Short mmCIF file of C-alpha atoms in Angstrom, two decimals:
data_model
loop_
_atom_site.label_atom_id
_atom_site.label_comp_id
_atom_site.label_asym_id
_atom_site.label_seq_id
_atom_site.Cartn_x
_atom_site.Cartn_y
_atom_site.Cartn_z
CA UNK A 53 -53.73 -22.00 -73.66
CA UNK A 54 -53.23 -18.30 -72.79
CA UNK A 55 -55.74 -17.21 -75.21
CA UNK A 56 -58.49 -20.11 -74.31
CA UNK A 57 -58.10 -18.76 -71.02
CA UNK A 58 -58.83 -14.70 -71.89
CA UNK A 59 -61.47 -16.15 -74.38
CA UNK A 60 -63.51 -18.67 -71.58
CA UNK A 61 -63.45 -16.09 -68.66
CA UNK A 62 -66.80 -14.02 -67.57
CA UNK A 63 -66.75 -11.70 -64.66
CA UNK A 64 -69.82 -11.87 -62.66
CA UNK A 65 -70.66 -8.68 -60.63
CA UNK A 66 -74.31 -9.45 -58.59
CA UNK A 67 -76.79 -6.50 -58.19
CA UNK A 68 -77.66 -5.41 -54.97
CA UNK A 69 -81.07 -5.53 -55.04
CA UNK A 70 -83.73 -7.35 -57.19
CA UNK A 71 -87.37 -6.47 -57.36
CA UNK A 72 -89.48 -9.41 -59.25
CA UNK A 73 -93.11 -10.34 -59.34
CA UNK A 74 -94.27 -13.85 -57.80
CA UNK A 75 -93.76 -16.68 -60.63
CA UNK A 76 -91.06 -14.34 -62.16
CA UNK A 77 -88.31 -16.85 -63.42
CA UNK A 78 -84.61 -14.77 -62.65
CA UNK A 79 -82.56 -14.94 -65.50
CA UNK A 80 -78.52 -14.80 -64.87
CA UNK A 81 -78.72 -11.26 -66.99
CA UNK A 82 -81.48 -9.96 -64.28
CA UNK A 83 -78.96 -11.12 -61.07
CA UNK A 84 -76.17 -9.70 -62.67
CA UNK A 85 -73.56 -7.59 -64.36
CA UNK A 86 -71.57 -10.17 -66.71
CA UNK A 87 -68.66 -9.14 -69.29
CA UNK A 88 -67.70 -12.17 -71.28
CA UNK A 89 -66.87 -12.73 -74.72
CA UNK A 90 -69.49 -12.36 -77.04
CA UNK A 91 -70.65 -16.11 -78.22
CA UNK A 92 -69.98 -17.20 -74.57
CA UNK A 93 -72.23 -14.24 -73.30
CA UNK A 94 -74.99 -15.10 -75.69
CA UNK A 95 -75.20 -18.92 -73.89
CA UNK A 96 -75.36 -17.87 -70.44
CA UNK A 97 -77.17 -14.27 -70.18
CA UNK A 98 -80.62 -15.87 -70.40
CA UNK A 99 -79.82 -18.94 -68.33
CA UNK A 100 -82.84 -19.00 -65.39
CA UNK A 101 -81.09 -19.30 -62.14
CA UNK A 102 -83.85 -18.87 -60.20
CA UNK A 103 -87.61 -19.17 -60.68
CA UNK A 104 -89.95 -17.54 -57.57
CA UNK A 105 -92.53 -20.16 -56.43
CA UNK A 106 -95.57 -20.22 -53.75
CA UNK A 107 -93.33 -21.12 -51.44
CA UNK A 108 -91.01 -17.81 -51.09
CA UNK A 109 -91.46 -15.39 -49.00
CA UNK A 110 -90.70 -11.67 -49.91
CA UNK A 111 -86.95 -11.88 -49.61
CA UNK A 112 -84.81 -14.58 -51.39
CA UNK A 113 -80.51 -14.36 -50.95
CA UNK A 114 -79.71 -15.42 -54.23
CA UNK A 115 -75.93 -16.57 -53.33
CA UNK A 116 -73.28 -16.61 -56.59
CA UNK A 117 -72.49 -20.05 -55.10
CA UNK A 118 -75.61 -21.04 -56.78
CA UNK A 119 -75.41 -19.71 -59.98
CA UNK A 120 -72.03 -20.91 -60.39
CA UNK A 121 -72.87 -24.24 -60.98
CA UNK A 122 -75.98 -22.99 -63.41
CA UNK A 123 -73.42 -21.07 -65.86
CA UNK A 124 -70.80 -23.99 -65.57
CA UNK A 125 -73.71 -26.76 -66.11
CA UNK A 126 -74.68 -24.59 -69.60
CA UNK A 127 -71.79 -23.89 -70.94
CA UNK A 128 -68.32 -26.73 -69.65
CA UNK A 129 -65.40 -25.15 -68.06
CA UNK A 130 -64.67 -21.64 -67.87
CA UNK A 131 -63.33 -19.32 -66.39
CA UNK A 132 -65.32 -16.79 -63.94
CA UNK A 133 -63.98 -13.93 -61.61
CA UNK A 134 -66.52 -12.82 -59.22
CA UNK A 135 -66.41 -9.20 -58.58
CA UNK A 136 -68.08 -7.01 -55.68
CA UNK A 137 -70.71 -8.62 -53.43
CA UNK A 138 -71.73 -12.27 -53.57
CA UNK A 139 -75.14 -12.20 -53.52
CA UNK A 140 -78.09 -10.61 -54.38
CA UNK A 141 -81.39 -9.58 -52.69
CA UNK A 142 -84.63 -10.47 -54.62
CA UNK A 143 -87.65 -8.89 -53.89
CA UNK A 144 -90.98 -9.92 -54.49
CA UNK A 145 -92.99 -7.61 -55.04
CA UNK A 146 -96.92 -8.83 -54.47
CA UNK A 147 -99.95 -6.97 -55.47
CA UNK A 148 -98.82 -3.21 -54.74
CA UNK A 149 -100.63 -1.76 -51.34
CA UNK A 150 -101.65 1.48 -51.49
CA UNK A 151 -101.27 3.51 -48.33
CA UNK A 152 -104.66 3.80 -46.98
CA UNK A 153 -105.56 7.62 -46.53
CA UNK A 154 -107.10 7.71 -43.13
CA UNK A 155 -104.41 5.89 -41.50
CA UNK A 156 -102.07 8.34 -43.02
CA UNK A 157 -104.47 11.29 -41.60
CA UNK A 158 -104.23 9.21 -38.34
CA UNK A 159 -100.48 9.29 -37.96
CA UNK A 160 -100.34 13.15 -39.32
CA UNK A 161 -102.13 14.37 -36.90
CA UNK A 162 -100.39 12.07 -34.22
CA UNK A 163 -97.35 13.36 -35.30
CA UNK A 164 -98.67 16.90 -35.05
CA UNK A 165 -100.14 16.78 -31.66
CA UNK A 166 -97.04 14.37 -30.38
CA UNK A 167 -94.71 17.50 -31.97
CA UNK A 168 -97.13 20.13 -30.72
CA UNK A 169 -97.19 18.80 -26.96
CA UNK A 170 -93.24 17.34 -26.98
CA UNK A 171 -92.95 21.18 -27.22
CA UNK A 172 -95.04 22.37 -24.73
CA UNK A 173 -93.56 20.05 -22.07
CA UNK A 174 -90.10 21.01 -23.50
CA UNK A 175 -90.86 25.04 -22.84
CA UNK A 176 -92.40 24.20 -19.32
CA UNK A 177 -89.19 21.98 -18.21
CA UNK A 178 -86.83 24.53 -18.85
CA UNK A 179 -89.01 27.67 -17.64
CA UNK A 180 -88.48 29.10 -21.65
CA UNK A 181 -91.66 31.55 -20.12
CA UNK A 182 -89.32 33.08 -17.24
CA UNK A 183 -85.97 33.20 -19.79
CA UNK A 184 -88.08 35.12 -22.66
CA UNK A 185 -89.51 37.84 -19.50
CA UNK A 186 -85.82 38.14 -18.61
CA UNK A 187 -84.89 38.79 -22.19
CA UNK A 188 -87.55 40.97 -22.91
CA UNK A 189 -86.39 42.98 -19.70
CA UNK A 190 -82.79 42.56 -20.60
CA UNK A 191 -83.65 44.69 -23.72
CA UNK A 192 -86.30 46.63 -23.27
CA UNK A 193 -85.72 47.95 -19.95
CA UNK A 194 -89.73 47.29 -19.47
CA UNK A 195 -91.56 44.40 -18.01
CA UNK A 196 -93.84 42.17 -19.53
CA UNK A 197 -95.69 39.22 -18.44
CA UNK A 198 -96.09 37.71 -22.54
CA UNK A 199 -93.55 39.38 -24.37
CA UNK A 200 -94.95 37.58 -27.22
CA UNK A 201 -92.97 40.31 -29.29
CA UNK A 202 -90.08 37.86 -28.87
CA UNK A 203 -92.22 34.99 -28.82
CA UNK A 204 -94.05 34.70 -32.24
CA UNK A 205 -90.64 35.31 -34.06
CA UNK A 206 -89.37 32.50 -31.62
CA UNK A 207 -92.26 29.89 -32.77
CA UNK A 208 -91.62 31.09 -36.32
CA UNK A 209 -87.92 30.15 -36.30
CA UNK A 210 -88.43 26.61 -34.44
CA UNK A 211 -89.93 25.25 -37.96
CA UNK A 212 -87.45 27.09 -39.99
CA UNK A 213 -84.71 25.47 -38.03
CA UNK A 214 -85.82 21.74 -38.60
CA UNK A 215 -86.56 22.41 -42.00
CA UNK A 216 -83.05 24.15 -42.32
CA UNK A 217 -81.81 20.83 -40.47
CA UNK A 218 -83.93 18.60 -42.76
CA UNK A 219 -82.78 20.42 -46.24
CA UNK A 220 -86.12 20.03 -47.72
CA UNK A 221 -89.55 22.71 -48.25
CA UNK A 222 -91.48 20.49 -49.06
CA UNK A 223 -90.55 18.67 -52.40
CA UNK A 224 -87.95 21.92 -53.07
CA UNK A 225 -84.22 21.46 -51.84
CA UNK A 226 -82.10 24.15 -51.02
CA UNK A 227 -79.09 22.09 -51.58
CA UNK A 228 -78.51 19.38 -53.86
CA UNK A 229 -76.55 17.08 -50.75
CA UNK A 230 -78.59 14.21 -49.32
CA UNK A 231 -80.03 15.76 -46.12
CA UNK A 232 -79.75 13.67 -42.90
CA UNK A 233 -83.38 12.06 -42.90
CA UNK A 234 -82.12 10.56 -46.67
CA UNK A 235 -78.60 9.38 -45.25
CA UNK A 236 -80.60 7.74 -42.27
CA UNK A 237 -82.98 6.19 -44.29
CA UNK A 238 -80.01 4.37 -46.01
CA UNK A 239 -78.26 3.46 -42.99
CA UNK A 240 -81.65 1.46 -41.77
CA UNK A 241 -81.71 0.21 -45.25
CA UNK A 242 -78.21 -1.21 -45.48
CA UNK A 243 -78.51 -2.40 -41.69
CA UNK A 244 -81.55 -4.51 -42.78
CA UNK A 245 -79.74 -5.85 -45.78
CA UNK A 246 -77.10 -7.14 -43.64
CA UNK A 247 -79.42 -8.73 -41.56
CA UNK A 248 -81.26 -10.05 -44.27
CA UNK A 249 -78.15 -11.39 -46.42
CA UNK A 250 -76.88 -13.50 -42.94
CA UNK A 251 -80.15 -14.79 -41.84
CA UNK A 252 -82.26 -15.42 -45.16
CA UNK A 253 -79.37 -17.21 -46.70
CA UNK A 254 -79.30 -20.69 -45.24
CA UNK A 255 -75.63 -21.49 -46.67
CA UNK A 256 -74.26 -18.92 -44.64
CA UNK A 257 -74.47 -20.61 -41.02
CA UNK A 258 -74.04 -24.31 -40.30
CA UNK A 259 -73.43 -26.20 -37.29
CA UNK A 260 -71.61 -29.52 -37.37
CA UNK A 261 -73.16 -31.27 -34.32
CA UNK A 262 -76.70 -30.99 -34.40
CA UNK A 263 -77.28 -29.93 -30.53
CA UNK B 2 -59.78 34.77 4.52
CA UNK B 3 -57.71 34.73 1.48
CA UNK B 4 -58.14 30.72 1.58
CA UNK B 5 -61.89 31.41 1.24
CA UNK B 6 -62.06 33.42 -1.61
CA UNK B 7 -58.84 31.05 -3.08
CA UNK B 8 -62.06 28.50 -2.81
CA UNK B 9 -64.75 30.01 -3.66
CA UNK B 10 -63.23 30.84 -6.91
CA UNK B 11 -61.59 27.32 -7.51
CA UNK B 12 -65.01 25.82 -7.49
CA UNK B 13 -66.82 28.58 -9.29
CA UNK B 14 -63.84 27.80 -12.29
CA UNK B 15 -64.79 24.24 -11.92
CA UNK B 16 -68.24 24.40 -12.36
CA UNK B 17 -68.07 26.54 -15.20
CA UNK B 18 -65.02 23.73 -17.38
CA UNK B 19 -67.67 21.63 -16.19
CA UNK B 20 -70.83 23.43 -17.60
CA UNK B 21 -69.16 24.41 -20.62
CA UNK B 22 -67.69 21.44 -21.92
CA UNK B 23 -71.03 19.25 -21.28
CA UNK B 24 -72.90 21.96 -23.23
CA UNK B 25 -69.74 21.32 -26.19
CA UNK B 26 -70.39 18.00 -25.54
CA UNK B 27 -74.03 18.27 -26.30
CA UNK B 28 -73.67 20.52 -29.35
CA UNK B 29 -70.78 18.37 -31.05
CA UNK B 30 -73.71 15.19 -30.18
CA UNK B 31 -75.91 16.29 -31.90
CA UNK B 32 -74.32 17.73 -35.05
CA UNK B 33 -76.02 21.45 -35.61
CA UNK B 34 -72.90 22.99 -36.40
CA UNK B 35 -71.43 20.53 -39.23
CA UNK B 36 -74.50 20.87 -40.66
CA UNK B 37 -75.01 24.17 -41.07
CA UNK B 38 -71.66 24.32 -42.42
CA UNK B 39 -72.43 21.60 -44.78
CA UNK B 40 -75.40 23.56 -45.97
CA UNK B 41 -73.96 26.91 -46.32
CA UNK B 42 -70.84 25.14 -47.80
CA UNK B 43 -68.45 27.27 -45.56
CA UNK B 44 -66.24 24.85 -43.75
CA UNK B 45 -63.08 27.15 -43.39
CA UNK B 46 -65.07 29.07 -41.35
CA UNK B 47 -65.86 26.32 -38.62
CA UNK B 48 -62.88 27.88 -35.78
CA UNK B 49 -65.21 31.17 -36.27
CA UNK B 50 -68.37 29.32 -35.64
CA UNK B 51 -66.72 27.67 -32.69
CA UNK B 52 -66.12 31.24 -30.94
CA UNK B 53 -69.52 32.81 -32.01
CA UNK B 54 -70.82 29.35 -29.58
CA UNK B 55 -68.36 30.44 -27.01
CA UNK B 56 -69.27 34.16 -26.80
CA UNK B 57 -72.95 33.29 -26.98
CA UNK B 58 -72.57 30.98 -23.95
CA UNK B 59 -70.79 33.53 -22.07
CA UNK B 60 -72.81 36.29 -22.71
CA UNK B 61 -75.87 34.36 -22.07
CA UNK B 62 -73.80 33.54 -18.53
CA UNK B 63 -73.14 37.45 -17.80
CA UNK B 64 -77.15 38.10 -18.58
CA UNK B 65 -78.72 35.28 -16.35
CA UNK B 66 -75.84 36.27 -13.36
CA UNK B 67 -75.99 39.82 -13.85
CA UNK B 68 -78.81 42.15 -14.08
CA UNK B 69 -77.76 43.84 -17.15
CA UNK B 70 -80.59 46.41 -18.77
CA UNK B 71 -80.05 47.80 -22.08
CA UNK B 72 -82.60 49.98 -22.77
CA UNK B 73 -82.83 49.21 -26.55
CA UNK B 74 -86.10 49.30 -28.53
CA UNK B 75 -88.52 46.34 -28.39
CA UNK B 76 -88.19 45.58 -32.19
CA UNK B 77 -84.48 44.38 -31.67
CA UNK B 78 -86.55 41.16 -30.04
CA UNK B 79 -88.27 40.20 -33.23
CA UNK B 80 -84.71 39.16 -35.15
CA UNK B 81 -83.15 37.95 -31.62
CA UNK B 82 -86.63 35.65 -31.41
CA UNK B 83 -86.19 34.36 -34.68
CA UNK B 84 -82.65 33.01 -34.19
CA UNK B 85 -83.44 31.89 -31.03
CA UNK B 86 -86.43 29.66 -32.34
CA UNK B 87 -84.25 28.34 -35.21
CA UNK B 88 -81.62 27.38 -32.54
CA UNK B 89 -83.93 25.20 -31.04
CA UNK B 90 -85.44 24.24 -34.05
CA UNK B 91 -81.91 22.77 -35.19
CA UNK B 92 -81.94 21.18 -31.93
CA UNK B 93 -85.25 19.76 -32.09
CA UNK B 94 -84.51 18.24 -35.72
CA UNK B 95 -81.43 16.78 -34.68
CA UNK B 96 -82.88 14.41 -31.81
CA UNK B 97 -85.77 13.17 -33.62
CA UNK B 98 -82.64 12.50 -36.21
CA UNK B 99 -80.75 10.86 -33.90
CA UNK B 100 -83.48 8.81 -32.20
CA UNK B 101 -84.38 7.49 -35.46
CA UNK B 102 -87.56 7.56 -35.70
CA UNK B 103 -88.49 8.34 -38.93
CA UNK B 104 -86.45 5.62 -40.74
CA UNK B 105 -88.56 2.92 -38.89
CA UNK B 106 -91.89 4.85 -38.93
CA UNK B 107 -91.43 5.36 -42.74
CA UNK B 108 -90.56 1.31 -43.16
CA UNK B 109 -93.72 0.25 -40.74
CA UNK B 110 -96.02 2.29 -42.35
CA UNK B 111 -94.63 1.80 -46.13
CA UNK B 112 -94.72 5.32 -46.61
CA UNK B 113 -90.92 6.36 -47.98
CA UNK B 114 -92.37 8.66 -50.34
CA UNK B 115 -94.59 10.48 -48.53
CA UNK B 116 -91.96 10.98 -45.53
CA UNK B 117 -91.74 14.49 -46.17
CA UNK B 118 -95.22 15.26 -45.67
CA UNK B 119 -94.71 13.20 -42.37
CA UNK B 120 -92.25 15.22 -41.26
CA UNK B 121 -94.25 18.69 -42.01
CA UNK B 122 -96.61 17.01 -39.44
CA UNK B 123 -93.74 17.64 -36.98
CA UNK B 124 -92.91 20.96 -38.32
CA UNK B 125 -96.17 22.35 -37.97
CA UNK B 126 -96.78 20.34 -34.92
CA UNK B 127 -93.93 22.27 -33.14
CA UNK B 128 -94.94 25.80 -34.64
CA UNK B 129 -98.74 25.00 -33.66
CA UNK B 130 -97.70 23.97 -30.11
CA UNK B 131 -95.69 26.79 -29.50
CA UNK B 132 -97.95 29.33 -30.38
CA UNK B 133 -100.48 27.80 -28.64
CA UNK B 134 -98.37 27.78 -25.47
CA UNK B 135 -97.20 31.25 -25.65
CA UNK B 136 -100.51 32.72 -26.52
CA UNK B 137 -102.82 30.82 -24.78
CA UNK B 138 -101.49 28.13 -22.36
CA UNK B 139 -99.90 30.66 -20.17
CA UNK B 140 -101.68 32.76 -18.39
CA UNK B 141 -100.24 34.50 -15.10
#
């Protein structure tokens, strides 16, 4: 019995993430990581457990509670020890959409003139002019109405600081560490996912008394 | 008498714990220091970072209160300029960090790739704009 047991078990880890194309059908191999014996693995790795229809929108929860009974219709009793998360997001992927370039040119320069005035108003609110006179007479002894001697330098060093903070010139890294746009990309990611995995899977909520 | 100056002093001490521990407060918000440790990998040396803020806060305290005059050549300005922009560089990264905005601009737009480009916008924006400021939008 002990052996039946080792030989009839299949641990089921789900992927994270799925991208598919629209009338892709999801094989249990493509859903997830399975380790099983051989002969056993050869009956249930091409199994469909899902196939993407008209009808789906971009984001499918594939929950293992579904593809349980798939593998144990196939294949009898066995064994199977789920392992990390218990479901899976599947993409679909429609007809790729380029970025168009003139809205990209559109938000640059938004961006640029948002940065450029942010600035401005920044400088004006906390009289930077009237500290940079007083510095320049601090040091010099002299006065000057645009000591732009400290100022260009000053201007200089503003983009060198968020690129320092931002860990990236262009494509080039300095370091090889995520920098904190990357890590905050994620977080939004993950956060999404989470969403997603509650309120796309229809399993996971259910009320009793329909009030 | 005495109790006057007792006074006066008590609430000059006060406003400077609370000054300086707001503007601690603000720095440890926003993250500038951990991450320029991160990046130059020195983390031992964070207690020495942590004085270098305090002396720079008081000596920037004894220059606006005082009248100090040095009397050192003009050229000392260009490096003092530089660090001074970076500062607020660092500072200027971190918020649009912390507000988030790129994430969510990135994801409405579908542009993840191209997010670096984005954020040159901003980069250049902020260079462009103060330039422009300093060389042309004040004029007294």
């Amino acid at each position: 019995m002990g052996v039946n047991e080792v030989e009839n078990t299949i641990y089921i880890r789900m992927r994270h993430r799925l991208q598919v194309r629209p009338h892709d059908s999801i094989k249990l191999q493509d859903v997830a990581q399975l380790i099983a014996e051989d002969s056993l693995l050869e009956k249930v790795k091409n199994s469909i457990v899902y196939k993407v229809s008209e009808k789906d929108q971009n984001i499918i929860i594939l929950d293992v509670m579904k593809v349980i009974p798939i593998l144990t219709n196939g294949v009898g009793q066995i064994n199977i020890e789920i392992i990390g998360p218990t479901q899976t997001i599947i993409e679909v992927v429609y007809k790729k959409i380029g970025v168009s370039i003139p809205l990209f040119i559109l938000i640059w320069l938004l961006l640029f003139f948002g940065a450029a005035l942010a600035i401005m108003n920044f400088h004006e609110d906390v009289s930077m002019q009237a500290v940079h006179q007083r510095i320049f007479k601090i040091i010099t002894g002299k006065q000057s109405v645009k000591p732009l001697i400290l100022q260009i330098p000053y201007s200089l060093g503003l983009g060198l600081g968020m690129i320092l903070f931002f860990n990236h010139v262009f494509k080039k890294r300095l370091n090889e560490e995520p920098s904190p746009l990357e890590v905050e990309m994620f977080n939004y990611q993950q956060d999404l996912d989470r969403y997603v995995i509650i309120n796309e899977n229809e399993e996971s909520m259910k009320r009793l008394h329909d009030h | 008498m005495i109790i006057n100056i007792v006074f006066t002093i008590f609430i000059g001490l006060a406003g400077g714990i609370a000054v300086g521990s707001g503007f601690v407060a603000f720095l440890t918000v926003l993250g500038i220091i951990p991450r320029l440790t991160q990046l130059t990998k020195t983390m031992k040396m964070i207690h020495w970072y942590e004085w270098s803020v305090v002396f720079g806060a008081v000596a920037g305290t004894i220059a606006s209160l005082r009248d100090p005059i040095l009397y050192l050549p003009s050229l000392l300005l260009i490096p003092l300029g530089l660090a001074a922009g970076v500062f607020v560089g660092l500072l200027a990264a971190a918020l649009t960090e912390v507000l988030n905005v790129f994430p969510i601009l990135a994801k409405r737009v579908r542009i993840e790739d191209k997010i670096m480009i984005l954020m040159m916008a901003f980069v250049f924006g902020k260079i462009f704009g103060s330039l422009f400021h300093w060389m042309y939008f004040v004029n007294e």
